[in-house]
Amino acid sequence: EAQVTQNPRYLITVTGKKLTVTCSQNMNHEYMSWYRQDPGLGLRQIYYSMNVEVTDKGDVPEGYKVSRKEKRNFPLILESPSPNQTSLYFCASRRNLGQGSSPLHFGNGTRLTVT
Amino acid sequence: DAKTTQPTSMDCAEGRAANLPCNHSTISGNEYVYWYRQIHSQGPQYIIHGLKNNETNEMASLIITEDRKSSTLILPHATLRDTAVYYCIVRPNAGNMLTFGGGTRLMVKP
């Protein structure tokens, strides 16, 4: 089944303790991105990647890192999490540009709580 | 990306058509209109998209005005499972960033 898989689904951590949220897709998509969703603010893009080894900042990149060493994986890294990063996080992927319009496929989300 | 404006919430009776409007008056010629929905806190689900022509698939129809400044998503026979937040987004086909606004919270009632 074609899907975007995020892990973990739920995570509670403490301020300053480094964490990684994994994202993997099995559709051979070039483009992948991370979003956070907060009440009243909609979905905001954190980082995106056009292809392997290519990453760019989205609207709210501060406090986050990403890497794209392989096509299928796009982990989100919080080096020193803070309570304001408590949020619902979504990973998404799609075929890249130049191949016609292509919708995003989203994972089921990771609910992160930083205390 | 062009900004979009949607009503905050709408109600629809089960079995009736749900018509969700979206204004995108600053849309430019190469920008597509996309619709997604999000049920509770699940990942957003793609519904449909279009550029100029009206589109239909197994989930919905998309009507885009001739001047492309607005569009309407139509769910022909709404069910309780269609209760969700519906997002209208415009982006160029060559665009990298994608911005979701507040969306319309559709409540389908028995």
PDB file of C-alpha atoms in Angstrom:
ATOM      1  CA  GLU A   1       0.000   0.000   0.000  1.00  0.00           C
ATOM      2  CA  ALA A   2       1.286   3.433  -0.965  1.00  0.00           C
ATOM      3  CA  GLN A   3       1.814   5.421   2.191  1.00  0.00           C
ATOM      4  CA  VAL A   4       3.783   7.881   4.247  1.00  0.00           C
ATOM      5  CA  THR A   5       4.758   6.446   7.622  1.00  0.00           C
ATOM      6  CA  GLN A   6       5.691   8.556  10.600  1.00  0.00           C
ATOM      7  CA  ASN A   7       7.030   7.349  13.919  1.00  0.00           C
ATOM      8  CA  PRO A   8       6.288   7.676  16.707  1.00  0.00           C
ATOM      9  CA  ARG A   9       2.590   8.613  16.738  1.00  0.00           C
ATOM     10  CA  TYR A  10       2.865  10.095  20.218  1.00  0.00           C
ATOM     11  CA  LEU A  11       5.917  11.421  22.021  1.00  0.00           C
ATOM     12  CA  ILE A  12       6.302  13.115  25.374  1.00  0.00           C
ATOM     13  CA  THR A  13       9.720  14.495  26.198  1.00  0.00           C
ATOM     14  CA  VAL A  14      11.474  17.075  28.336  1.00  0.00           C
ATOM     15  CA  THR A  15      13.043  20.368  27.377  1.00  0.00           C
ATOM     16  CA  GLY A  16      16.488  20.000  25.853  1.00  0.00           C
ATOM     17  CA  LYS A  17      16.431  16.275  25.175  1.00  0.00           C
ATOM     18  CA  LYS A  18      17.261  15.679  21.524  1.00  0.00           C
ATOM     19  CA  LEU A  19      14.694  13.731  19.540  1.00  0.00           C
ATOM     20  CA  THR A  20      14.074  12.528  15.999  1.00  0.00           C
ATOM     21  CA  VAL A  21      10.754  11.916  14.298  1.00  0.00           C
ATOM     22  CA  THR A  22      11.110   9.568  11.379  1.00  0.00           C
ATOM     23  CA  CYS A  23       9.260   9.756   8.070  1.00  0.00           C
ATOM     24  CA  SER A  24       9.378   7.207   5.299  1.00  0.00           C
ATOM     25  CA  GLN A  25       7.488   6.933   1.996  1.00  0.00           C
ATOM     26  CA  ASN A  26       7.251   3.979  -0.383  1.00  0.00           C
ATOM     27  CA  MET A  27       6.066   5.844  -3.488  1.00  0.00           C
ATOM     28  CA  ASN A  28       9.476   6.855  -4.832  1.00  0.00           C
ATOM     29  CA  HIS A  29       8.524  10.512  -4.416  1.00  0.00           C
ATOM     30  CA  GLU A  30      11.232  13.084  -4.868  1.00  0.00           C
ATOM     31  CA  TYR A  31       9.586  15.819  -2.798  1.00  0.00           C
ATOM     32  CA  MET A  32       9.081  15.522   0.947  1.00  0.00           C
ATOM     33  CA  SER A  33       8.153  18.083   3.587  1.00  0.00           C
ATOM     34  CA  TRP A  34       7.351  18.583   7.251  1.00  0.00           C
ATOM     35  CA  TYR A  35       4.476  20.588   8.706  1.00  0.00           C
ATOM     36  CA  ARG A  36       3.349  21.495  12.175  1.00  0.00           C
ATOM     37  CA  GLN A  37      -0.261  22.138  13.075  1.00  0.00           C
ATOM     38  CA  ASP A  38      -1.324  24.300  15.974  1.00  0.00           C
ATOM     39  CA  PRO A  39      -4.834  25.436  16.984  1.00  0.00           C
ATOM     40  CA  GLY A  40      -5.841  28.569  15.104  1.00  0.00           C
ATOM     41  CA  LEU A  41      -2.694  28.589  12.967  1.00  0.00           C
ATOM     42  CA  GLY A  42      -3.455  25.917  10.407  1.00  0.00           C
ATOM     43  CA  LEU A  43      -0.663  23.869   8.869  1.00  0.00           C
ATOM     44  CA  ARG A  44       2.726  25.583   8.617  1.00  0.00           C
ATOM     45  CA  GLN A  45       5.638  24.238   6.646  1.00  0.00           C
ATOM     46  CA  ILE A  46       8.864  23.629   8.558  1.00  0.00           C
ATOM     47  CA  TYR A  47      11.273  22.249   5.936  1.00  0.00           C
ATOM     48  CA  TYR A  48      11.001  20.642   2.551  1.00  0.00           C
ATOM     49  CA  SER A  49      13.244  18.632   0.275  1.00  0.00           C
ATOM     50  CA  MET A  50      13.124  18.572  -3.485  1.00  0.00           C
ATOM     51  CA  ASN A  51      15.327  15.501  -3.726  1.00  0.00           C
ATOM     52  CA  VAL A  52      18.149  13.612  -2.047  1.00  0.00           C
ATOM     53  CA  GLU A  53      20.666  15.930  -0.389  1.00  0.00           C
ATOM     54  CA  VAL A  54      18.522  19.011  -1.168  1.00  0.00           C
ATOM     55  CA  THR A  55      16.641  20.689   1.692  1.00  0.00           C
ATOM     56  CA  ASP A  56      15.135  24.156   2.157  1.00  0.00           C
ATOM     57  CA  LYS A  57      13.512  26.133   4.932  1.00  0.00           C
ATOM     58  CA  GLY A  58       9.770  26.560   5.055  1.00  0.00           C
ATOM     59  CA  ASP A  59       7.807  29.120   7.047  1.00  0.00           C
ATOM     60  CA  VAL A  60       8.865  28.054  10.551  1.00  0.00           C
ATOM     61  CA  PRO A  61      12.277  26.328  10.461  1.00  0.00           C
ATOM     62  CA  GLU A  62      13.706  27.678  13.719  1.00  0.00           C
ATOM     63  CA  GLY A  63      14.582  24.939  16.202  1.00  0.00           C
ATOM     64  CA  TYR A  64      14.403  22.133  13.642  1.00  0.00           C
ATOM     65  CA  LYS A  65      16.807  20.258  11.419  1.00  0.00           C
ATOM     66  CA  VAL A  66      16.215  17.780   8.632  1.00  0.00           C
ATOM     67  CA  SER A  67      18.288  15.507   6.457  1.00  0.00           C
ATOM     68  CA  ARG A  68      17.652  13.710   3.186  1.00  0.00           C
ATOM     69  CA  LYS A  69      20.333  11.098   2.726  1.00  0.00           C
ATOM     70  CA  GLU A  70      17.968   8.646   1.032  1.00  0.00           C
ATOM     71  CA  LYS A  71      15.001   9.227  -1.203  1.00  0.00           C
ATOM     72  CA  ARG A  72      12.499   7.421   0.991  1.00  0.00           C
ATOM     73  CA  ASN A  73      13.440   8.942   4.381  1.00  0.00           C
ATOM     74  CA  PHE A  74      13.148  12.491   5.702  1.00  0.00           C
ATOM     75  CA  PRO A  75      13.694  12.642   9.463  1.00  0.00           C
ATOM     76  CA  LEU A  76      12.844  15.716  11.531  1.00  0.00           C
ATOM     77  CA  ILE A  77      15.375  16.469  14.264  1.00  0.00           C
ATOM     78  CA  LEU A  78      14.838  18.643  17.316  1.00  0.00           C
ATOM     79  CA  GLU A  79      18.285  19.175  18.815  1.00  0.00           C
ATOM     80  CA  SER A  80      17.027  20.941  21.937  1.00  0.00           C
ATOM     81  CA  PRO A  81      13.236  20.789  22.126  1.00  0.00           C
ATOM     82  CA  SER A  82      11.348  23.532  23.897  1.00  0.00           C
ATOM     83  CA  PRO A  83       7.722  23.688  25.087  1.00  0.00           C
ATOM     84  CA  ASN A  84       6.750  25.939  22.158  1.00  0.00           C
ATOM     85  CA  GLN A  85       7.481  23.004  19.870  1.00  0.00           C
ATOM     86  CA  THR A  86       4.620  21.073  21.397  1.00  0.00           C
ATOM     87  CA  SER A  87       2.476  20.444  18.343  1.00  0.00           C
ATOM     88  CA  LEU A  88       1.028  17.963  15.883  1.00  0.00           C
ATOM     89  CA  TYR A  89       3.545  17.197  13.140  1.00  0.00           C
ATOM     90  CA  PHE A  90       2.876  15.861   9.647  1.00  0.00           C
ATOM     91  CA  CYS A  91       5.221  14.549   7.021  1.00  0.00           C
ATOM     92  CA  ALA A  92       4.162  14.633   3.371  1.00  0.00           C
ATOM     93  CA  SER A  93       5.501  13.612  -0.017  1.00  0.00           C
ATOM     94  CA  ARG A  94       4.675  13.963  -3.689  1.00  0.00           C
ATOM     95  CA  ARG A  95       6.158  13.483  -7.113  1.00  0.00           C
ATOM     96  CA  ASN A  96       8.472  16.274  -8.070  1.00  0.00           C
ATOM     97  CA  LEU A  97       7.856  19.143 -10.419  1.00  0.00           C
ATOM     98  CA  GLY A  98       7.975  18.830 -14.156  1.00  0.00           C
ATOM     99  CA  GLN A  99       5.851  15.707 -14.013  1.00  0.00           C
ATOM    100  CA  GLY A 100       2.501  17.419 -14.068  1.00  0.00           C
ATOM    101  CA  SER A 101       0.567  18.620 -11.067  1.00  0.00           C
ATOM    102  CA  SER A 102       0.988  16.279  -8.142  1.00  0.00           C
ATOM    103  CA  PRO A 103      -0.936  16.176  -4.862  1.00  0.00           C
ATOM    104  CA  LEU A 104       0.655  15.733  -1.464  1.00  0.00           C
ATOM    105  CA  HIS A 105       0.333  12.470   0.457  1.00  0.00           C
ATOM    106  CA  PHE A 106       0.388  12.935   4.227  1.00  0.00           C
ATOM    107  CA  GLY A 107       1.369  10.696   7.083  1.00  0.00           C
ATOM    108  CA  ASN A 108      -0.924  10.169  10.067  1.00  0.00           C
ATOM    109  CA  GLY A 109       0.878  12.616  12.294  1.00  0.00           C
ATOM    110  CA  THR A 110       3.079  12.704  15.375  1.00  0.00           C
ATOM    111  CA  ARG A 111       1.760  14.404  18.467  1.00  0.00           C
ATOM    112  CA  LEU A 112       4.720  15.831  20.364  1.00  0.00           C
ATOM    113  CA  THR A 113       4.558  17.210  23.892  1.00  0.00           C
ATOM    114  CA  VAL A 114       7.592  18.957  25.358  1.00  0.00           C
ATOM    115  CA  THR A 115       7.432  19.604  29.103  1.00  0.00           C
TER     116      THR A 115
ATOM    117  CA  ASP B   1       1.315  31.371  -3.466  1.00  0.00           C
ATOM    118  CA  ALA B   2      -1.990  33.178  -3.767  1.00  0.00           C
ATOM    119  CA  LYS B   3      -3.972  33.593  -0.559  1.00  0.00           C
ATOM    120  CA  THR B   4      -7.350  31.934  -0.167  1.00  0.00           C
ATOM    121  CA  THR B   5     -10.432  32.878   1.822  1.00  0.00           C
ATOM    122  CA  GLN B   6     -12.915  30.304   3.044  1.00  0.00           C
ATOM    123  CA  PRO B   7     -15.861  30.450   5.433  1.00  0.00           C
ATOM    124  CA  THR B   8     -14.919  29.271   8.887  1.00  0.00           C
ATOM    125  CA  SER B   9     -17.705  26.732   9.150  1.00  0.00           C
ATOM    126  CA  MET B  10     -20.688  25.278   7.296  1.00  0.00           C
ATOM    127  CA  ASP B  11     -23.443  22.785   8.005  1.00  0.00           C
ATOM    128  CA  CYS B  12     -24.967  20.322   5.575  1.00  0.00           C
ATOM    129  CA  ALA B  13     -27.760  17.792   5.890  1.00  0.00           C
ATOM    130  CA  GLU B  14     -26.822  14.175   5.306  1.00  0.00           C
ATOM    131  CA  GLY B  15     -27.594  13.109   1.740  1.00  0.00           C
ATOM    132  CA  ARG B  16     -27.625  16.650   0.412  1.00  0.00           C
ATOM    133  CA  ALA B  17     -24.929  18.301  -1.674  1.00  0.00           C
ATOM    134  CA  ALA B  18     -22.297  20.226   0.235  1.00  0.00           C
ATOM    135  CA  ASN B  19     -20.994  23.273  -1.624  1.00  0.00           C
ATOM    136  CA  LEU B  20     -17.813  24.725  -0.161  1.00  0.00           C
ATOM    137  CA  PRO B  21     -16.685  28.075  -1.584  1.00  0.00           C
ATOM    138  CA  CYS B  22     -13.179  29.460  -1.832  1.00  0.00           C
ATOM    139  CA  ASN B  23     -12.009  32.899  -2.933  1.00  0.00           C
ATOM    140  CA  HIS B  24      -8.587  33.256  -4.494  1.00  0.00           C
ATOM    141  CA  SER B  25      -8.776  36.645  -6.190  1.00  0.00           C
ATOM    142  CA  THR B  26      -4.984  37.034  -6.492  1.00  0.00           C
ATOM    143  CA  ILE B  27      -4.467  33.719  -8.261  1.00  0.00           C
ATOM    144  CA  SER B  28      -2.049  33.855 -11.170  1.00  0.00           C
ATOM    145  CA  GLY B  29      -2.141  32.031 -14.453  1.00  0.00           C
ATOM    146  CA  ASN B  30       0.033  29.066 -13.546  1.00  0.00           C
ATOM    147  CA  GLU B  31      -1.485  28.372 -10.124  1.00  0.00           C
ATOM    148  CA  TYR B  32      -3.587  25.296  -9.510  1.00  0.00           C
ATOM    149  CA  VAL B  33      -6.460  25.088  -7.046  1.00  0.00           C
ATOM    150  CA  TYR B  34      -6.144  22.124  -4.675  1.00  0.00           C
ATOM    151  CA  TRP B  35      -8.595  20.833  -2.110  1.00  0.00           C
ATOM    152  CA  TYR B  36      -7.690  18.693   0.883  1.00  0.00           C
ATOM    153  CA  ARG B  37      -9.644  17.651   3.920  1.00  0.00           C
ATOM    154  CA  GLN B  38      -8.648  16.693   7.430  1.00  0.00           C
ATOM    155  CA  ILE B  39     -10.781  14.431   9.547  1.00  0.00           C
ATOM    156  CA  HIS B  40     -10.218  15.055  13.247  1.00  0.00           C
ATOM    157  CA  SER B  41      -6.425  15.044  13.732  1.00  0.00           C
ATOM    158  CA  GLN B  42      -5.562  12.638  10.932  1.00  0.00           C
ATOM    159  CA  GLY B  43      -3.237  13.600   8.098  1.00  0.00           C
ATOM    160  CA  PRO B  44      -4.843  15.794   5.421  1.00  0.00           C
ATOM    161  CA  GLN B  45      -6.328  13.845   2.542  1.00  0.00           C
ATOM    162  CA  TYR B  46      -6.138  15.005  -1.071  1.00  0.00           C
ATOM    163  CA  ILE B  47      -9.542  15.452  -2.723  1.00  0.00           C
ATOM    164  CA  ILE B  48      -9.217  17.114  -6.102  1.00  0.00           C
ATOM    165  CA  HIS B  49      -7.389  19.835  -8.020  1.00  0.00           C
ATOM    166  CA  GLY B  50      -7.781  21.892 -11.182  1.00  0.00           C
ATOM    167  CA  LEU B  51      -6.321  24.712 -13.221  1.00  0.00           C
ATOM    168  CA  LYS B  52      -9.064  26.186 -15.409  1.00  0.00           C
ATOM    169  CA  ASN B  53     -11.583  23.522 -16.262  1.00  0.00           C
ATOM    170  CA  ASN B  54     -14.096  21.980 -13.937  1.00  0.00           C
ATOM    171  CA  GLU B  55     -13.000  18.623 -12.592  1.00  0.00           C
ATOM    172  CA  THR B  56     -14.775  15.583 -11.184  1.00  0.00           C
ATOM    173  CA  ASN B  57     -13.533  12.426  -9.516  1.00  0.00           C
ATOM    174  CA  GLU B  58     -15.019   9.738  -7.304  1.00  0.00           C
ATOM    175  CA  MET B  59     -14.945  12.004  -4.273  1.00  0.00           C
ATOM    176  CA  ALA B  60     -16.055  15.408  -5.464  1.00  0.00           C
ATOM    177  CA  SER B  61     -16.455  18.008  -8.189  1.00  0.00           C
ATOM    178  CA  LEU B  62     -14.511  21.231  -8.509  1.00  0.00           C
ATOM    179  CA  ILE B  63     -16.075  24.227 -10.193  1.00  0.00           C
ATOM    180  CA  ILE B  64     -13.691  27.070 -11.061  1.00  0.00           C
ATOM    181  CA  THR B  65     -15.116  30.395 -12.234  1.00  0.00           C
ATOM    182  CA  GLU B  66     -14.122  31.662 -15.637  1.00  0.00           C
ATOM    183  CA  ASP B  67     -11.968  34.435 -14.153  1.00  0.00           C
ATOM    184  CA  ARG B  68     -10.452  31.831 -11.767  1.00  0.00           C
ATOM    185  CA  LYS B  69     -10.895  34.122  -8.793  1.00  0.00           C
ATOM    186  CA  SER B  70     -13.064  31.652  -6.933  1.00  0.00           C
ATOM    187  CA  SER B  71     -13.978  27.993  -6.861  1.00  0.00           C
ATOM    188  CA  THR B  72     -16.472  25.642  -5.255  1.00  0.00           C
ATOM    189  CA  LEU B  73     -15.929  22.132  -4.030  1.00  0.00           C
ATOM    190  CA  ILE B  74     -19.049  20.015  -4.317  1.00  0.00           C
ATOM    191  CA  LEU B  75     -19.644  16.826  -2.355  1.00  0.00           C
ATOM    192  CA  PRO B  76     -22.727  15.542  -4.191  1.00  0.00           C
ATOM    193  CA  HIS B  77     -24.234  13.412  -1.433  1.00  0.00           C
ATOM    194  CA  ALA B  78     -22.678  14.292   1.889  1.00  0.00           C
ATOM    195  CA  THR B  79     -22.413  11.595   4.546  1.00  0.00           C
ATOM    196  CA  LEU B  80     -21.582  11.841   8.233  1.00  0.00           C
ATOM    197  CA  ARG B  81     -18.059  10.659   7.385  1.00  0.00           C
ATOM    198  CA  ASP B  82     -17.557  13.807   5.316  1.00  0.00           C
ATOM    199  CA  THR B  83     -17.500  15.870   8.507  1.00  0.00           C
ATOM    200  CA  ALA B  84     -14.021  17.411   8.391  1.00  0.00           C
ATOM    201  CA  VAL B  85     -12.034  20.592   7.847  1.00  0.00           C
ATOM    202  CA  TYR B  86     -11.702  21.358   4.145  1.00  0.00           C
ATOM    203  CA  TYR B  87      -8.717  23.318   2.880  1.00  0.00           C
ATOM    204  CA  CYS B  88      -8.535  25.219  -0.385  1.00  0.00           C
ATOM    205  CA  ILE B  89      -4.990  25.922  -1.543  1.00  0.00           C
ATOM    206  CA  VAL B  90      -3.551  27.538  -4.626  1.00  0.00           C
ATOM    207  CA  ARG B  91      -0.002  26.950  -5.760  1.00  0.00           C
ATOM    208  CA  PRO B  92       1.950  27.046  -8.956  1.00  0.00           C
ATOM    209  CA  ASN B  93       2.689  23.704 -10.538  1.00  0.00           C
ATOM    210  CA  ALA B  94       6.332  24.619 -10.148  1.00  0.00           C
ATOM    211  CA  GLY B  95       5.886  25.812  -6.576  1.00  0.00           C
ATOM    212  CA  ASN B  96       7.764  24.262  -3.695  1.00  0.00           C
ATOM    213  CA  MET B  97       6.062  25.673  -0.667  1.00  0.00           C
ATOM    214  CA  LEU B  98       2.496  24.930   0.241  1.00  0.00           C
ATOM    215  CA  THR B  99       0.538  26.990   2.721  1.00  0.00           C
ATOM    216  CA  PHE B 100      -2.626  25.776   4.405  1.00  0.00           C
ATOM    217  CA  GLY B 101      -4.936  28.390   5.844  1.00  0.00           C
ATOM    218  CA  GLY B 102      -7.716  27.905   8.358  1.00  0.00           C
ATOM    219  CA  GLY B 103     -10.057  25.944   6.118  1.00  0.00           C
ATOM    220  CA  THR B 104     -13.813  25.383   6.421  1.00  0.00           C
ATOM    221  CA  ARG B 105     -15.136  23.120   9.138  1.00  0.00           C
ATOM    222  CA  LEU B 106     -17.974  21.167   7.502  1.00  0.00           C
ATOM    223  CA  MET B 107     -20.452  19.536   9.813  1.00  0.00           C
ATOM    224  CA  VAL B 108     -22.749  16.976   8.169  1.00  0.00           C
ATOM    225  CA  LYS B 109     -25.847  16.461  10.275  1.00  0.00           C
ATOM    226  CA  PRO B 110     -28.338  13.576  10.236  1.00  0.00           C
TER     227      PRO B 110
END
